[in-house]
Coordinates of N, CA, C and O in Angstrom, one line a residue:
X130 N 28.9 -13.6 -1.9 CA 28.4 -12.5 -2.7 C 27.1 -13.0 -3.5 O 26.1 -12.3 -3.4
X131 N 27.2 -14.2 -4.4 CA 26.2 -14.7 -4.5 C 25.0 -14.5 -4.1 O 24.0 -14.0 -4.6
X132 N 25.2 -15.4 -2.5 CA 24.1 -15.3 -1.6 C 23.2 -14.2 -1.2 O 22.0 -14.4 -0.9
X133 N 24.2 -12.7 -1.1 CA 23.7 -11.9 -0.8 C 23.0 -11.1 -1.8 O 22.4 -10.1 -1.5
X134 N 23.4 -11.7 -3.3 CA 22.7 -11.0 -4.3 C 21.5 -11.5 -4.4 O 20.6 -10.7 -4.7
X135 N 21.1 -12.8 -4.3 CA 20.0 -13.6 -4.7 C 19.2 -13.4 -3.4 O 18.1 -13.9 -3.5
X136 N 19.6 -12.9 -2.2 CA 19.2 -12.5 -1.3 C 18.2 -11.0 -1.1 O 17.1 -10.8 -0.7
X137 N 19.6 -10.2 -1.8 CA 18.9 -8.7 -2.3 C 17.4 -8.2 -2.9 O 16.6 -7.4 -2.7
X138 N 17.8 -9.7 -4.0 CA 16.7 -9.8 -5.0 C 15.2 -10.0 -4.8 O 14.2 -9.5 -5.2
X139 N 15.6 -11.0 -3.7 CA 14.2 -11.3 -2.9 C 13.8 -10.6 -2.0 O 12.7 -10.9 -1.7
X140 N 14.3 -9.7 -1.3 CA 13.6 -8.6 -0.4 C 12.6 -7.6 -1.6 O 11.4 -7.4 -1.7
X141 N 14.0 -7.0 -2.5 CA 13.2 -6.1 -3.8 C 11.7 -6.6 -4.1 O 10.6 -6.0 -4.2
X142 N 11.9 -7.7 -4.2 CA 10.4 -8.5 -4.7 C 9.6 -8.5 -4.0 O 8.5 -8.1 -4.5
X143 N 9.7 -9.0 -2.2 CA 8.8 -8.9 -1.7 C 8.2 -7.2 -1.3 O 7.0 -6.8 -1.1
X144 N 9.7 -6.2 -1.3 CA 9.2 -5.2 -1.3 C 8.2 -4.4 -1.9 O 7.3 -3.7 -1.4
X145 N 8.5 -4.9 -3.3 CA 7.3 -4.6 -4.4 C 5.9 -5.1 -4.2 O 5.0 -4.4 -4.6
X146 N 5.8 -6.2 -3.6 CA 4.5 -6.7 -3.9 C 3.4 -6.4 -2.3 O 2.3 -6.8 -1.9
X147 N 4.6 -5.5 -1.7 CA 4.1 -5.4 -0.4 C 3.5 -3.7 -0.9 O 2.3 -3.3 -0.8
X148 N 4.6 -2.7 -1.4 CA 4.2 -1.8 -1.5 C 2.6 -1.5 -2.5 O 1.9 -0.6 -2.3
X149 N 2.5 -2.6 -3.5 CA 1.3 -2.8 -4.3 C -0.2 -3.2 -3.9 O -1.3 -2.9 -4.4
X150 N 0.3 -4.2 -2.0 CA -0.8 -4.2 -1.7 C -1.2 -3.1 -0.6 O -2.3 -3.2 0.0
X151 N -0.2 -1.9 -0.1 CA -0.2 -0.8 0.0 C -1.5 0.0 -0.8 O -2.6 0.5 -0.4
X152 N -0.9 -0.1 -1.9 CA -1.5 1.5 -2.5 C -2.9 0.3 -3.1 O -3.9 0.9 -3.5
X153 N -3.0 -1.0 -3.1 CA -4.7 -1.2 -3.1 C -5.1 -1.2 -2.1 O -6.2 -1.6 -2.2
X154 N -4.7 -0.7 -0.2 CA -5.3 -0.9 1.0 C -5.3 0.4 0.8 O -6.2 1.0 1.4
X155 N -4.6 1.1 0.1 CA -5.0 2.9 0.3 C -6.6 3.2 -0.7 O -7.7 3.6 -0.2
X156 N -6.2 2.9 -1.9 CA -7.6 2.9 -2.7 C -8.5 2.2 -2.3 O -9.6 2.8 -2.6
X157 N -8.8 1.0 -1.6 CA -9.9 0.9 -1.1 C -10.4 1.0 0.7 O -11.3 0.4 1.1
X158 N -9.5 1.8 1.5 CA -9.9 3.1 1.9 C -10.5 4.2 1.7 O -11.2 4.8 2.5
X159 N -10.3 4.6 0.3 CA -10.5 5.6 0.0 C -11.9 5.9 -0.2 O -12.7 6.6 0.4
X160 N -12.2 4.7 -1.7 CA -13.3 4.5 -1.5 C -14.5 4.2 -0.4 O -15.6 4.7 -0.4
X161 N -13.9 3.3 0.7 CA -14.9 3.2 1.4 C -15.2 4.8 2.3 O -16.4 5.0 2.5
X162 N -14.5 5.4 2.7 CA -14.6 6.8 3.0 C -15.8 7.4 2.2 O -16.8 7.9 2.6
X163 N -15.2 7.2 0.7 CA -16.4 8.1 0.0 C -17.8 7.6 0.4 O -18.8 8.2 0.7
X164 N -17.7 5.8 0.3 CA -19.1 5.8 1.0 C -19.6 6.0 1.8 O -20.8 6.5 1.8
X165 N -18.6 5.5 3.4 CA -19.4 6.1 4.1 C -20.1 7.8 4.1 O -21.0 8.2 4.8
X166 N -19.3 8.5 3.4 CA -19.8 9.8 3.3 C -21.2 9.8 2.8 O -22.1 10.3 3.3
X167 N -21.1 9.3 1.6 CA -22.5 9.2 1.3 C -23.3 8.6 2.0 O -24.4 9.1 1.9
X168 N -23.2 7.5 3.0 CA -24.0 6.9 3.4 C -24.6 7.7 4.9 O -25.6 7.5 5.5
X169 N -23.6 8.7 5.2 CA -23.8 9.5 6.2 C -24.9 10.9 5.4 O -25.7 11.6 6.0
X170 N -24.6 11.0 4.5 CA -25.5 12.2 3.9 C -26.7 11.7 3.8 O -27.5 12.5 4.4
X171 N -27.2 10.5 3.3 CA -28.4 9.6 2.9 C -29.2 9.6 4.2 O -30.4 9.8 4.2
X172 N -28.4 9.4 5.5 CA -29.4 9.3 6.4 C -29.8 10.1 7.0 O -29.3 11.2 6.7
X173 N -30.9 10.0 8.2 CA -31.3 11.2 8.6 C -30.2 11.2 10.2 O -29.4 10.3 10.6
X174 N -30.7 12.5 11.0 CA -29.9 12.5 12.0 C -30.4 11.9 13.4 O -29.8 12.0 14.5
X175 N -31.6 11.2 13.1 CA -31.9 10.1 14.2 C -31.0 9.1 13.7 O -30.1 8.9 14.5
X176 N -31.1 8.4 12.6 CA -30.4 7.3 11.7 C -29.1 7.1 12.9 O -28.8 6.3 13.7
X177 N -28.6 8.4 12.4 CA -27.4 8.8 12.8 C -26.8 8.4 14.1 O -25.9 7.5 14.3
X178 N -27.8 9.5 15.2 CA -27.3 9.0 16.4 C -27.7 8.0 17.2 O -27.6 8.2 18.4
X179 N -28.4 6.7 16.7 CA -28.4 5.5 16.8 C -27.3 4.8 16.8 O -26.7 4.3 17.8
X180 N -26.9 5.0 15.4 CA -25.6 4.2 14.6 C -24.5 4.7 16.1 O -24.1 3.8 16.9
X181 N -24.3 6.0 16.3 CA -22.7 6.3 17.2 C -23.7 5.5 18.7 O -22.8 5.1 19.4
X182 N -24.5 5.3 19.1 CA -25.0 4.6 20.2 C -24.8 3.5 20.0 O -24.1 2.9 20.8
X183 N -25.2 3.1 19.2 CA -24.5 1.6 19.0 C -23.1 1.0 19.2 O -22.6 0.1 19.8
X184 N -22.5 2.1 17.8 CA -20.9 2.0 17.9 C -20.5 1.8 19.5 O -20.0 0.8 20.0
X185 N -21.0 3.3 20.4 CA -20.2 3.7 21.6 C -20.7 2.3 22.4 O -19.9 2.1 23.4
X186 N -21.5 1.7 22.3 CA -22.1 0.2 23.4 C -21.4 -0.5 23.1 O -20.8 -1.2 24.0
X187 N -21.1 -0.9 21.5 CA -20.0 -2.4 20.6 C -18.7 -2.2 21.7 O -18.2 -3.1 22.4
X188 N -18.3 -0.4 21.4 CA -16.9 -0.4 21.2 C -16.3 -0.8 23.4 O -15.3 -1.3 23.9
X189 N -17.5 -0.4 24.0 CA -17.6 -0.3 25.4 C -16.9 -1.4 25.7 O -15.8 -1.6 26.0
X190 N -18.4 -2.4 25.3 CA -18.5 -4.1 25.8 C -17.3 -5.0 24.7 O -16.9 -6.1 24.9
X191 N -16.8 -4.2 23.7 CA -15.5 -5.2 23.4 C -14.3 -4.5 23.8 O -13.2 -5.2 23.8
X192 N -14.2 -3.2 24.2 CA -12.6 -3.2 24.5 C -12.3 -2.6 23.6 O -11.3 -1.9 23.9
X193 N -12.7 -2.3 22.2 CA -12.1 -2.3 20.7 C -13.3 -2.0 19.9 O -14.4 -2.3 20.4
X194 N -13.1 -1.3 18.5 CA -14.0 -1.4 17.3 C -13.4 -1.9 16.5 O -13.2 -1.0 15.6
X195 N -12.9 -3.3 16.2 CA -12.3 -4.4 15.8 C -13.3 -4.6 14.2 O -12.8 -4.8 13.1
X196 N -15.3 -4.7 14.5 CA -15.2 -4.4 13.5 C -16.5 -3.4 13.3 O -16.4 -2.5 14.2
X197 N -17.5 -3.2 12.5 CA -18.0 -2.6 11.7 C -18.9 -3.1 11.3 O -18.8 -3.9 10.4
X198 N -20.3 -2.6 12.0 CA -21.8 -3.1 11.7 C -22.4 -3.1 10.3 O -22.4 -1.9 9.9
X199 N -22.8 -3.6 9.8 CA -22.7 -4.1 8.4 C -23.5 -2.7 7.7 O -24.4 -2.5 8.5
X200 N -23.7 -1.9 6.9 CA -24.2 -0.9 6.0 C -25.4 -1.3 5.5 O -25.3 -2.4 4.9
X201 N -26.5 -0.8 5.4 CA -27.4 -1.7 4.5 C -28.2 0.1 4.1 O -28.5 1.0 4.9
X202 N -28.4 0.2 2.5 CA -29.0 1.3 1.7 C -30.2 1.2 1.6 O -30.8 2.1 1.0

């Protein structure tokens, strides 16, 4: 009984500190959304369909869009 109480305890915990880094991977989602929003309004629509040419070539030749061409304002 012990065991499974000091056992209990430690899931709760890690529970917790998992669900916390949760809701900071949600808020800074969020934020980054908002920027790219902005950063999509800022540009023009050549800018634009560059950027998804590019993406659609990355994502071709790796298989994946694993990551994310760096933003520069």
């Amino acid at each position: 009984d012990l065991v499974k109480s000091h056992l209990m305890y430690a899931v709760r915990e890690e529970v917790e500190v998992l669900k916390e880094q949760i809701k900071e991977l949600i808020d800074r989602n969020t934020l980054l959304e908002q920027e790219n929003s902005l950063l999509k309004s800022l540009a023009n629509p050549d800018q634009l369909s560059q950027l998804q040419t590019q993406l659609r070539s990355a994502g071709s030749s790796t298989g994946s869009s694993g990551s994310s061409p760096a933003n520069t304002a």
